[in-house]
Amino acid sequence: MPNGTSSQRKSDNTLIKALARAFRWKRLLESGEFTTIAELAEREGIALSYMTRILRLTLLAPDVVEAILDGTQVPELALIRLLEPFPVDWQKQSEHFSSSPN
């Protein structure tokens, strides 16, 4: 490692928790345990609008998800930024999330 660089990664537990929730909720919907997002939101005690924004995280490119889980995402990548509209195309996502917000 070059002098002055840290080998420690900085995991963002808020992002990791949001990803875990998103994929858990997706599994519950796909399994048929819940037939609608509204039904699941009610059961979880979560606002429907918040749940739909978190569920969008399941559309993230694998490299973006991996960076979050590894703690190697750009420092500017906070949950608030992930909840904003983002490109569905994985290549465009990688470019979108590797740069600072506008």
PDB file of N, CA and C in Angstrom:
ATOM      1  N   MET A   1       0.841  -1.179   0.000  1.00  0.00           N
ATOM      2  CA  MET A   1       0.000   0.000   0.000  1.00  0.00           C
ATOM      3  C   MET A   1       0.891   1.251   0.000  1.00  0.00           C
ATOM      4  N   PRO A   2       0.509   2.256  -0.788  1.00  0.00           N
ATOM      5  CA  PRO A   2       1.277   3.504  -0.775  1.00  0.00           C
ATOM      6  C   PRO A   2       1.199   4.171   0.601  1.00  0.00           C
ATOM      7  N   ASN A   3       2.215   4.949   0.918  1.00  0.00           N
ATOM      8  CA  ASN A   3       2.218   5.666   2.197  1.00  0.00           C
ATOM      9  C   ASN A   3       0.998   6.561   2.296  1.00  0.00           C
ATOM     10  N   GLY A   4       0.404   6.576   3.468  1.00  0.00           N
ATOM     11  CA  GLY A   4      -0.728   7.464   3.701  1.00  0.00           C
ATOM     12  C   GLY A   4      -2.084   6.882   3.336  1.00  0.00           C
ATOM     13  N   THR A   5      -2.115   5.689   2.754  1.00  0.00           N
ATOM     14  CA  THR A   5      -3.402   5.087   2.420  1.00  0.00           C
ATOM     15  C   THR A   5      -3.770   4.065   3.481  1.00  0.00           C
ATOM     16  N   SER A   6      -5.033   3.936   3.681  1.00  0.00           N
ATOM     17  CA  SER A   6      -5.521   3.001   4.683  1.00  0.00           C
ATOM     18  C   SER A   6      -5.976   1.720   4.007  1.00  0.00           C
ATOM     19  N   SER A   7      -5.650   0.594   4.631  1.00  0.00           N
ATOM     20  CA  SER A   7      -6.085  -0.678   4.075  1.00  0.00           C
ATOM     21  C   SER A   7      -7.479  -1.055   4.579  1.00  0.00           C
ATOM     22  N   GLN A   8      -7.996  -0.285   5.533  1.00  0.00           N
ATOM     23  CA  GLN A   8      -9.309  -0.592   6.063  1.00  0.00           C
ATOM     24  C   GLN A   8     -10.396  -0.045   5.144  1.00  0.00           C
ATOM     25  N   ARG A   9     -11.400  -0.879   4.967  1.00  0.00           N
ATOM     26  CA  ARG A   9     -12.533  -0.448   4.166  1.00  0.00           C
ATOM     27  C   ARG A   9     -13.550   0.177   5.092  1.00  0.00           C
ATOM     28  N   LYS A  10     -14.365   1.047   4.547  1.00  0.00           N
ATOM     29  CA  LYS A  10     -15.343   1.768   5.349  1.00  0.00           C
ATOM     30  C   LYS A  10     -16.740   1.304   4.951  1.00  0.00           C
ATOM     31  N   SER A  11     -17.255   0.299   5.651  1.00  0.00           N
ATOM     32  CA  SER A  11     -18.595  -0.210   5.380  1.00  0.00           C
ATOM     33  C   SER A  11     -19.626   0.785   5.891  1.00  0.00           C
ATOM     34  N   ASP A  12     -20.680   0.955   5.117  1.00  0.00           N
ATOM     35  CA  ASP A  12     -21.781   1.825   5.505  1.00  0.00           C
ATOM     36  C   ASP A  12     -22.940   0.918   5.923  1.00  0.00           C
ATOM     37  N   ASN A  13     -23.120   0.776   7.215  1.00  0.00           N
ATOM     38  CA  ASN A  13     -24.146  -0.130   7.722  1.00  0.00           C
ATOM     39  C   ASN A  13     -25.550   0.260   7.291  1.00  0.00           C
ATOM     40  N   THR A  14     -25.799   1.536   7.094  1.00  0.00           N
ATOM     41  CA  THR A  14     -27.112   1.981   6.632  1.00  0.00           C
ATOM     42  C   THR A  14     -27.383   1.453   5.228  1.00  0.00           C
ATOM     43  N   LEU A  15     -26.382   1.524   4.353  1.00  0.00           N
ATOM     44  CA  LEU A  15     -26.540   1.012   2.988  1.00  0.00           C
ATOM     45  C   LEU A  15     -26.702  -0.505   2.989  1.00  0.00           C
ATOM     46  N   ILE A  16     -25.908  -1.168   3.800  1.00  0.00           N
ATOM     47  CA  ILE A  16     -25.971  -2.633   3.860  1.00  0.00           C
ATOM     48  C   ILE A  16     -27.330  -3.085   4.385  1.00  0.00           C
ATOM     49  N   LYS A  17     -27.826  -2.425   5.408  1.00  0.00           N
ATOM     50  CA  LYS A  17     -29.135  -2.763   5.959  1.00  0.00           C
ATOM     51  C   LYS A  17     -30.244  -2.530   4.925  1.00  0.00           C
ATOM     52  N   ALA A  18     -30.153  -1.432   4.189  1.00  0.00           N
ATOM     53  CA  ALA A  18     -31.156  -1.139   3.159  1.00  0.00           C
ATOM     54  C   ALA A  18     -31.138  -2.198   2.064  1.00  0.00           C
ATOM     55  N   LEU A  19     -29.941  -2.618   1.645  1.00  0.00           N
ATOM     56  CA  LEU A  19     -29.837  -3.679   0.637  1.00  0.00           C
ATOM     57  C   LEU A  19     -30.434  -4.984   1.156  1.00  0.00           C
ATOM     58  N   ALA A  20     -30.117  -5.316   2.386  1.00  0.00           N
ATOM     59  CA  ALA A  20     -30.637  -6.555   2.976  1.00  0.00           C
ATOM     60  C   ALA A  20     -32.164  -6.521   3.032  1.00  0.00           C
ATOM     61  N   ARG A  21     -32.717  -5.411   3.452  1.00  0.00           N
ATOM     62  CA  ARG A  21     -34.181  -5.271   3.496  1.00  0.00           C
ATOM     63  C   ARG A  21     -34.777  -5.414   2.097  1.00  0.00           C
ATOM     64  N   ALA A  22     -34.173  -4.735   1.137  1.00  0.00           N
ATOM     65  CA  ALA A  22     -34.700  -4.762  -0.229  1.00  0.00           C
ATOM     66  C   ALA A  22     -34.762  -6.192  -0.764  1.00  0.00           C
ATOM     67  N   PHE A  23     -33.676  -6.925  -0.614  1.00  0.00           N
ATOM     68  CA  PHE A  23     -33.655  -8.285  -1.156  1.00  0.00           C
ATOM     69  C   PHE A  23     -34.527  -9.237  -0.344  1.00  0.00           C
ATOM     70  N   ARG A  24     -34.665  -8.995   0.948  1.00  0.00           N
ATOM     71  CA  ARG A  24     -35.583  -9.799   1.762  1.00  0.00           C
ATOM     72  C   ARG A  24     -37.028  -9.560   1.317  1.00  0.00           C
ATOM     73  N   TRP A  25     -37.383  -8.300   1.153  1.00  0.00           N
ATOM     74  CA  TRP A  25     -38.745  -7.974   0.718  1.00  0.00           C
ATOM     75  C   TRP A  25     -39.025  -8.533  -0.671  1.00  0.00           C
ATOM     76  N   LYS A  26     -38.041  -8.461  -1.540  1.00  0.00           N
ATOM     77  CA  LYS A  26     -38.214  -9.013  -2.884  1.00  0.00           C
ATOM     78  C   LYS A  26     -38.486 -10.516  -2.812  1.00  0.00           C
ATOM     79  N   ARG A  27     -37.724 -11.230  -1.979  1.00  0.00           N
ATOM     80  CA  ARG A  27     -37.943 -12.673  -1.807  1.00  0.00           C
ATOM     81  C   ARG A  27     -39.344 -12.969  -1.283  1.00  0.00           C
ATOM     82  N   LEU A  28     -39.806 -12.178  -0.320  1.00  0.00           N
ATOM     83  CA  LEU A  28     -41.145 -12.382   0.236  1.00  0.00           C
ATOM     84  C   LEU A  28     -42.218 -12.190  -0.835  1.00  0.00           C
ATOM     85  N   LEU A  29     -42.030 -11.214  -1.697  1.00  0.00           N
ATOM     86  CA  LEU A  29     -42.992 -10.973  -2.776  1.00  0.00           C
ATOM     87  C   LEU A  29     -42.925 -12.079  -3.824  1.00  0.00           C
ATOM     88  N   GLU A  30     -41.717 -12.471  -4.201  1.00  0.00           N
ATOM     89  CA  GLU A  30     -41.559 -13.515  -5.224  1.00  0.00           C
ATOM     90  C   GLU A  30     -42.038 -14.877  -4.745  1.00  0.00           C
ATOM     91  N   SER A  31     -41.965 -15.116  -3.442  1.00  0.00           N
ATOM     92  CA  SER A  31     -42.391 -16.410  -2.904  1.00  0.00           C
ATOM     93  C   SER A  31     -43.906 -16.549  -2.876  1.00  0.00           C
ATOM     94  N   GLY A  32     -44.604 -15.427  -3.002  1.00  0.00           N
ATOM     95  CA  GLY A  32     -46.062 -15.459  -2.948  1.00  0.00           C
ATOM     96  C   GLY A  32     -46.603 -15.312  -1.537  1.00  0.00           C
ATOM     97  N   GLU A  33     -45.707 -15.172  -0.571  1.00  0.00           N
ATOM     98  CA  GLU A  33     -46.150 -14.986   0.815  1.00  0.00           C
ATOM     99  C   GLU A  33     -46.977 -13.707   0.944  1.00  0.00           C
ATOM    100  N   PHE A  34     -46.616 -12.705   0.168  1.00  0.00           N
ATOM    101  CA  PHE A  34     -47.379 -11.464   0.082  1.00  0.00           C
ATOM    102  C   PHE A  34     -47.684 -11.230  -1.386  1.00  0.00           C
ATOM    103  N   THR A  35     -48.906 -10.841  -1.674  1.00  0.00           N
ATOM    104  CA  THR A  35     -49.289 -10.683  -3.078  1.00  0.00           C
ATOM    105  C   THR A  35     -49.076  -9.268  -3.604  1.00  0.00           C
ATOM    106  N   THR A  36     -49.010  -8.296  -2.702  1.00  0.00           N
ATOM    107  CA  THR A  36     -48.783  -6.916  -3.145  1.00  0.00           C
ATOM    108  C   THR A  36     -47.752  -6.245  -2.246  1.00  0.00           C
ATOM    109  N   ILE A  37     -47.146  -5.211  -2.779  1.00  0.00           N
ATOM    110  CA  ILE A  37     -46.203  -4.420  -1.997  1.00  0.00           C
ATOM    111  C   ILE A  37     -46.949  -3.737  -0.855  1.00  0.00           C
ATOM    112  N   ALA A  38     -48.151  -3.283  -1.113  1.00  0.00           N
ATOM    113  CA  ALA A  38     -48.948  -2.625  -0.071  1.00  0.00           C
ATOM    114  C   ALA A  38     -49.205  -3.567   1.103  1.00  0.00           C
ATOM    115  N   GLU A  39     -49.512  -4.810   0.817  1.00  0.00           N
ATOM    116  CA  GLU A  39     -49.752  -5.801   1.869  1.00  0.00           C
ATOM    117  C   GLU A  39     -48.485  -6.017   2.698  1.00  0.00           C
ATOM    118  N   LEU A  40     -47.353  -6.133   2.025  1.00  0.00           N
ATOM    119  CA  LEU A  40     -46.086  -6.323   2.720  1.00  0.00           C
ATOM    120  C   LEU A  40     -45.728  -5.090   3.547  1.00  0.00           C
ATOM    121  N   ALA A  41     -45.926  -3.907   2.984  1.00  0.00           N
ATOM    122  CA  ALA A  41     -45.622  -2.662   3.709  1.00  0.00           C
ATOM    123  C   ALA A  41     -46.456  -2.568   4.979  1.00  0.00           C
ATOM    124  N   GLU A  42     -47.723  -2.925   4.878  1.00  0.00           N
ATOM    125  CA  GLU A  42     -48.594  -2.887   6.054  1.00  0.00           C
ATOM    126  C   GLU A  42     -48.093  -3.862   7.121  1.00  0.00           C
ATOM    127  N   ARG A  43     -47.739  -5.050   6.711  1.00  0.00           N
ATOM    128  CA  ARG A  43     -47.250  -6.074   7.645  1.00  0.00           C
ATOM    129  C   ARG A  43     -45.950  -5.651   8.316  1.00  0.00           C
ATOM    130  N   GLU A  44     -45.078  -4.994   7.561  1.00  0.00           N
ATOM    131  CA  GLU A  44     -43.782  -4.562   8.083  1.00  0.00           C
ATOM    132  C   GLU A  44     -43.876  -3.253   8.868  1.00  0.00           C
ATOM    133  N   GLY A  45     -45.026  -2.571   8.756  1.00  0.00           N
ATOM    134  CA  GLY A  45     -45.176  -1.279   9.423  1.00  0.00           C
ATOM    135  C   GLY A  45     -44.334  -0.196   8.781  1.00  0.00           C
ATOM    136  N   ILE A  46     -44.192  -0.292   7.469  1.00  0.00           N
ATOM    137  CA  ILE A  46     -43.361   0.634   6.693  1.00  0.00           C
ATOM    138  C   ILE A  46     -44.271   1.386   5.724  1.00  0.00           C
ATOM    139  N   ALA A  47     -43.998   2.655   5.508  1.00  0.00           N
ATOM    140  CA  ALA A  47     -44.756   3.431   4.527  1.00  0.00           C
ATOM    141  C   ALA A  47     -44.537   2.826   3.135  1.00  0.00           C
ATOM    142  N   LEU A  48     -45.615   2.714   2.382  1.00  0.00           N
ATOM    143  CA  LEU A  48     -45.556   2.123   1.043  1.00  0.00           C
ATOM    144  C   LEU A  48     -44.545   2.851   0.155  1.00  0.00           C
ATOM    145  N   SER A  49     -44.522   4.173   0.198  1.00  0.00           N
ATOM    146  CA  SER A  49     -43.598   4.928  -0.659  1.00  0.00           C
ATOM    147  C   SER A  49     -42.140   4.626  -0.305  1.00  0.00           C
ATOM    148  N   TYR A  50     -41.844   4.488   0.984  1.00  0.00           N
ATOM    149  CA  TYR A  50     -40.487   4.160   1.400  1.00  0.00           C
ATOM    150  C   TYR A  50     -40.116   2.751   0.935  1.00  0.00           C
ATOM    151  N   MET A  51     -41.052   1.820   1.110  1.00  0.00           N
ATOM    152  CA  MET A  51     -40.769   0.447   0.706  1.00  0.00           C
ATOM    153  C   MET A  51     -40.477   0.355  -0.792  1.00  0.00           C
ATOM    154  N   THR A  52     -41.234   1.059  -1.606  1.00  0.00           N
ATOM    155  CA  THR A  52     -40.995   0.987  -3.049  1.00  0.00           C
ATOM    156  C   THR A  52     -39.638   1.577  -3.415  1.00  0.00           C
ATOM    157  N   ARG A  53     -39.224   2.638  -2.704  1.00  0.00           N
ATOM    158  CA  ARG A  53     -37.898   3.211  -2.982  1.00  0.00           C
ATOM    159  C   ARG A  53     -36.789   2.255  -2.561  1.00  0.00           C
ATOM    160  N   ILE A  54     -36.962   1.579  -1.434  1.00  0.00           N
ATOM    161  CA  ILE A  54     -35.957   0.611  -0.988  1.00  0.00           C
ATOM    162  C   ILE A  54     -35.930  -0.595  -1.930  1.00  0.00           C
ATOM    163  N   LEU A  55     -37.101  -1.052  -2.365  1.00  0.00           N
ATOM    164  CA  LEU A  55     -37.152  -2.194  -3.293  1.00  0.00           C
ATOM    165  C   LEU A  55     -36.410  -1.913  -4.594  1.00  0.00           C
ATOM    166  N   ARG A  56     -36.336  -0.657  -5.008  1.00  0.00           N
ATOM    167  CA  ARG A  56     -35.599  -0.309  -6.224  1.00  0.00           C
ATOM    168  C   ARG A  56     -34.121  -0.682  -6.117  1.00  0.00           C
ATOM    169  N   LEU A  57     -33.621  -0.818  -4.899  1.00  0.00           N
ATOM    170  CA  LEU A  57     -32.210  -1.181  -4.711  1.00  0.00           C
ATOM    171  C   LEU A  57     -31.910  -2.566  -5.271  1.00  0.00           C
ATOM    172  N   THR A  58     -32.944  -3.385  -5.460  1.00  0.00           N
ATOM    173  CA  THR A  58     -32.723  -4.703  -6.058  1.00  0.00           C
ATOM    174  C   THR A  58     -32.385  -4.585  -7.544  1.00  0.00           C
ATOM    175  N   LEU A  59     -32.519  -3.401  -8.098  1.00  0.00           N
ATOM    176  CA  LEU A  59     -32.184  -3.156  -9.505  1.00  0.00           C
ATOM    177  C   LEU A  59     -30.745  -2.672  -9.688  1.00  0.00           C
ATOM    178  N   LEU A  60     -30.022  -2.550  -8.592  1.00  0.00           N
ATOM    179  CA  LEU A  60     -28.640  -2.074  -8.688  1.00  0.00           C
ATOM    180  C   LEU A  60     -27.751  -3.102  -9.387  1.00  0.00           C
ATOM    181  N   ALA A  61     -26.789  -2.593 -10.118  1.00  0.00           N
ATOM    182  CA  ALA A  61     -25.815  -3.444 -10.807  1.00  0.00           C
ATOM    183  C   ALA A  61     -25.026  -4.249  -9.776  1.00  0.00           C
ATOM    184  N   PRO A  62     -24.668  -5.481 -10.121  1.00  0.00           N
ATOM    185  CA  PRO A  62     -23.906  -6.316  -9.187  1.00  0.00           C
ATOM    186  C   PRO A  62     -22.623  -5.657  -8.682  1.00  0.00           C
ATOM    187  N   ASP A  63     -21.921  -4.912  -9.528  1.00  0.00           N
ATOM    188  CA  ASP A  63     -20.680  -4.285  -9.064  1.00  0.00           C
ATOM    189  C   ASP A  63     -20.951  -3.165  -8.064  1.00  0.00           C
ATOM    190  N   VAL A  64     -22.086  -2.490  -8.189  1.00  0.00           N
ATOM    191  CA  VAL A  64     -22.451  -1.447  -7.230  1.00  0.00           C
ATOM    192  C   VAL A  64     -22.784  -2.096  -5.884  1.00  0.00           C
ATOM    193  N   VAL A  65     -23.564  -3.175  -5.921  1.00  0.00           N
ATOM    194  CA  VAL A  65     -23.918  -3.902  -4.699  1.00  0.00           C
ATOM    195  C   VAL A  65     -22.648  -4.432  -4.033  1.00  0.00           C
ATOM    196  N   GLU A  66     -21.765  -5.005  -4.813  1.00  0.00           N
ATOM    197  CA  GLU A  66     -20.522  -5.563  -4.275  1.00  0.00           C
ATOM    198  C   GLU A  66     -19.666  -4.484  -3.621  1.00  0.00           C
ATOM    199  N   ALA A  67     -19.584  -3.322  -4.252  1.00  0.00           N
ATOM    200  CA  ALA A  67     -18.804  -2.222  -3.682  1.00  0.00           C
ATOM    201  C   ALA A  67     -19.385  -1.789  -2.336  1.00  0.00           C
ATOM    202  N   ILE A  68     -20.710  -1.740  -2.255  1.00  0.00           N
ATOM    203  CA  ILE A  68     -21.356  -1.368  -0.986  1.00  0.00           C
ATOM    204  C   ILE A  68     -21.057  -2.411   0.079  1.00  0.00           C
ATOM    205  N   LEU A  69     -21.206  -3.680  -0.260  1.00  0.00           N
ATOM    206  CA  LEU A  69     -20.966  -4.749   0.711  1.00  0.00           C
ATOM    207  C   LEU A  69     -19.508  -4.816   1.141  1.00  0.00           C
ATOM    208  N   ASP A  70     -18.589  -4.494   0.218  1.00  0.00           N
ATOM    209  CA  ASP A  70     -17.156  -4.509   0.525  1.00  0.00           C
ATOM    210  C   ASP A  70     -16.688  -3.229   1.209  1.00  0.00           C
ATOM    211  N   GLY A  71     -17.537  -2.203   1.191  1.00  0.00           N
ATOM    212  CA  GLY A  71     -17.151  -0.914   1.757  1.00  0.00           C
ATOM    213  C   GLY A  71     -16.238  -0.116   0.864  1.00  0.00           C
ATOM    214  N   THR A  72     -16.259  -0.406  -0.442  1.00  0.00           N
ATOM    215  CA  THR A  72     -15.383   0.296  -1.377  1.00  0.00           C
ATOM    216  C   THR A  72     -16.136   1.285  -2.268  1.00  0.00           C
ATOM    217  N   GLN A  73     -17.402   1.554  -1.955  1.00  0.00           N
ATOM    218  CA  GLN A  73     -18.159   2.529  -2.735  1.00  0.00           C
ATOM    219  C   GLN A  73     -17.569   3.926  -2.519  1.00  0.00           C
ATOM    220  N   VAL A  74     -17.855   4.826  -3.437  1.00  0.00           N
ATOM    221  CA  VAL A  74     -17.357   6.194  -3.275  1.00  0.00           C
ATOM    222  C   VAL A  74     -17.973   6.783  -2.004  1.00  0.00           C
ATOM    223  N   PRO A  75     -17.230   7.605  -1.292  1.00  0.00           N
ATOM    224  CA  PRO A  75     -17.732   8.149  -0.024  1.00  0.00           C
ATOM    225  C   PRO A  75     -19.056   8.915  -0.162  1.00  0.00           C
ATOM    226  N   GLU A  76     -19.291   9.489  -1.321  1.00  0.00           N
ATOM    227  CA  GLU A  76     -20.504  10.278  -1.530  1.00  0.00           C
ATOM    228  C   GLU A  76     -21.762   9.423  -1.709  1.00  0.00           C
ATOM    229  N   LEU A  77     -21.588   8.109  -1.797  1.00  0.00           N
ATOM    230  CA  LEU A  77     -22.718   7.221  -2.052  1.00  0.00           C
ATOM    231  C   LEU A  77     -23.419   6.883  -0.736  1.00  0.00           C
ATOM    232  N   ALA A  78     -24.363   7.725  -0.377  1.00  0.00           N
ATOM    233  CA  ALA A  78     -25.163   7.535   0.835  1.00  0.00           C
ATOM    234  C   ALA A  78     -26.543   7.034   0.427  1.00  0.00           C
ATOM    235  N   LEU A  79     -27.298   6.537   1.392  1.00  0.00           N
ATOM    236  CA  LEU A  79     -28.632   6.010   1.109  1.00  0.00           C
ATOM    237  C   LEU A  79     -29.513   7.052   0.438  1.00  0.00           C
ATOM    238  N   ILE A  80     -29.433   8.280   0.870  1.00  0.00           N
ATOM    239  CA  ILE A  80     -30.262   9.336   0.276  1.00  0.00           C
ATOM    240  C   ILE A  80     -30.027   9.430  -1.228  1.00  0.00           C
ATOM    241  N   ARG A  81     -28.795   9.226  -1.654  1.00  0.00           N
ATOM    242  CA  ARG A  81     -28.475   9.269  -3.093  1.00  0.00           C
ATOM    243  C   ARG A  81     -29.028   8.046  -3.813  1.00  0.00           C
ATOM    244  N   LEU A  82     -28.987   6.880  -3.159  1.00  0.00           N
ATOM    245  CA  LEU A  82     -29.519   5.672  -3.778  1.00  0.00           C
ATOM    246  C   LEU A  82     -31.040   5.712  -3.909  1.00  0.00           C
ATOM    247  N   LEU A  83     -31.695   6.488  -3.070  1.00  0.00           N
ATOM    248  CA  LEU A  83     -33.154   6.566  -3.129  1.00  0.00           C
ATOM    249  C   LEU A  83     -33.639   7.536  -4.195  1.00  0.00           C
ATOM    250  N   GLU A  84     -32.731   8.302  -4.761  1.00  0.00           N
ATOM    251  CA  GLU A  84     -33.074   9.185  -5.886  1.00  0.00           C
ATOM    252  C   GLU A  84     -33.125   8.338  -7.160  1.00  0.00           C
ATOM    253  N   PRO A  85     -33.814   8.842  -8.190  1.00  0.00           N
ATOM    254  CA  PRO A  85     -33.843   8.082  -9.453  1.00  0.00           C
ATOM    255  C   PRO A  85     -32.428   7.809  -9.962  1.00  0.00           C
ATOM    256  N   PHE A  86     -32.233   6.604 -10.474  1.00  0.00           N
ATOM    257  CA  PHE A  86     -30.938   6.228 -11.047  1.00  0.00           C
ATOM    258  C   PHE A  86     -31.189   5.409 -12.305  1.00  0.00           C
ATOM    259  N   PRO A  87     -30.188   5.357 -13.208  1.00  0.00           N
ATOM    260  CA  PRO A  87     -30.358   4.599 -14.453  1.00  0.00           C
ATOM    261  C   PRO A  87     -30.579   3.112 -14.176  1.00  0.00           C
ATOM    262  N   VAL A  88     -31.397   2.484 -14.994  1.00  0.00           N
ATOM    263  CA  VAL A  88     -31.641   1.050 -14.857  1.00  0.00           C
ATOM    264  C   VAL A  88     -30.503   0.258 -15.509  1.00  0.00           C
ATOM    265  N   ASP A  89     -29.920   0.795 -16.556  1.00  0.00           N
ATOM    266  CA  ASP A  89     -28.811   0.151 -17.256  1.00  0.00           C
ATOM    267  C   ASP A  89     -27.608   0.045 -16.313  1.00  0.00           C
ATOM    268  N   TRP A  90     -27.086  -1.173 -16.144  1.00  0.00           N
ATOM    269  CA  TRP A  90     -26.014  -1.404 -15.194  1.00  0.00           C
ATOM    270  C   TRP A  90     -24.748  -0.624 -15.518  1.00  0.00           C
ATOM    271  N   GLN A  91     -24.386  -0.511 -16.771  1.00  0.00           N
ATOM    272  CA  GLN A  91     -23.174   0.233 -17.141  1.00  0.00           C
ATOM    273  C   GLN A  91     -23.340   1.704 -16.759  1.00  0.00           C
ATOM    274  N   LYS A  92     -24.500   2.260 -17.044  1.00  0.00           N
ATOM    275  CA  LYS A  92     -24.748   3.664 -16.702  1.00  0.00           C
ATOM    276  C   LYS A  92     -24.781   3.856 -15.188  1.00  0.00           C
ATOM    277  N   GLN A  93     -25.277   2.860 -14.449  1.00  0.00           N
ATOM    278  CA  GLN A  93     -25.283   2.943 -12.986  1.00  0.00           C
ATOM    279  C   GLN A  93     -23.862   3.031 -12.453  1.00  0.00           C
ATOM    280  N   SER A  94     -22.995   2.173 -12.972  1.00  0.00           N
ATOM    281  CA  SER A  94     -21.619   2.165 -12.509  1.00  0.00           C
ATOM    282  C   SER A  94     -20.993   3.544 -12.693  1.00  0.00           C
ATOM    283  N   GLU A  95     -21.248   4.167 -13.827  1.00  0.00           N
ATOM    284  CA  GLU A  95     -20.740   5.503 -14.093  1.00  0.00           C
ATOM    285  C   GLU A  95     -21.409   6.527 -13.177  1.00  0.00           C
ATOM    286  N   HIS A  96     -22.717   6.395 -13.012  1.00  0.00           N
ATOM    287  CA  HIS A  96     -23.508   7.323 -12.203  1.00  0.00           C
ATOM    288  C   HIS A  96     -23.062   7.324 -10.734  1.00  0.00           C
ATOM    289  N   PHE A  97     -22.849   6.132 -10.185  1.00  0.00           N
ATOM    290  CA  PHE A  97     -22.532   6.010  -8.771  1.00  0.00           C
ATOM    291  C   PHE A  97     -21.036   6.082  -8.475  1.00  0.00           C
ATOM    292  N   SER A  98     -20.181   6.131  -9.492  1.00  0.00           N
ATOM    293  CA  SER A  98     -18.752   6.230  -9.239  1.00  0.00           C
ATOM    294  C   SER A  98     -18.287   7.670  -9.214  1.00  0.00           C
ATOM    295  N   SER A  99     -19.211   8.577  -9.506  1.00  0.00           N
ATOM    296  CA  SER A  99     -18.854   9.996  -9.508  1.00  0.00           C
ATOM    297  C   SER A  99     -19.595  10.730  -8.406  1.00  0.00           C
ATOM    298  N   SER A 100     -19.147  11.921  -8.143  1.00  0.00           N
ATOM    299  CA  SER A 100     -19.814  12.758  -7.136  1.00  0.00           C
ATOM    300  C   SER A 100     -21.154  13.208  -7.656  1.00  0.00           C
ATOM    301  N   PRO A 101     -22.137  13.425  -6.743  1.00  0.00           N
ATOM    302  CA  PRO A 101     -23.456  13.895  -7.187  1.00  0.00           C
ATOM    303  C   PRO A 101     -23.332  15.277  -7.815  1.00  0.00           C
ATOM    304  N   ASN A 102     -24.268  15.578  -8.702  1.00  0.00           N
ATOM    305  CA  ASN A 102     -24.229  16.887  -9.396  1.00  0.00           C
ATOM    306  C   ASN A 102     -24.479  18.023  -8.462  1.00  0.00           C
TER     307      ASN A 102
END
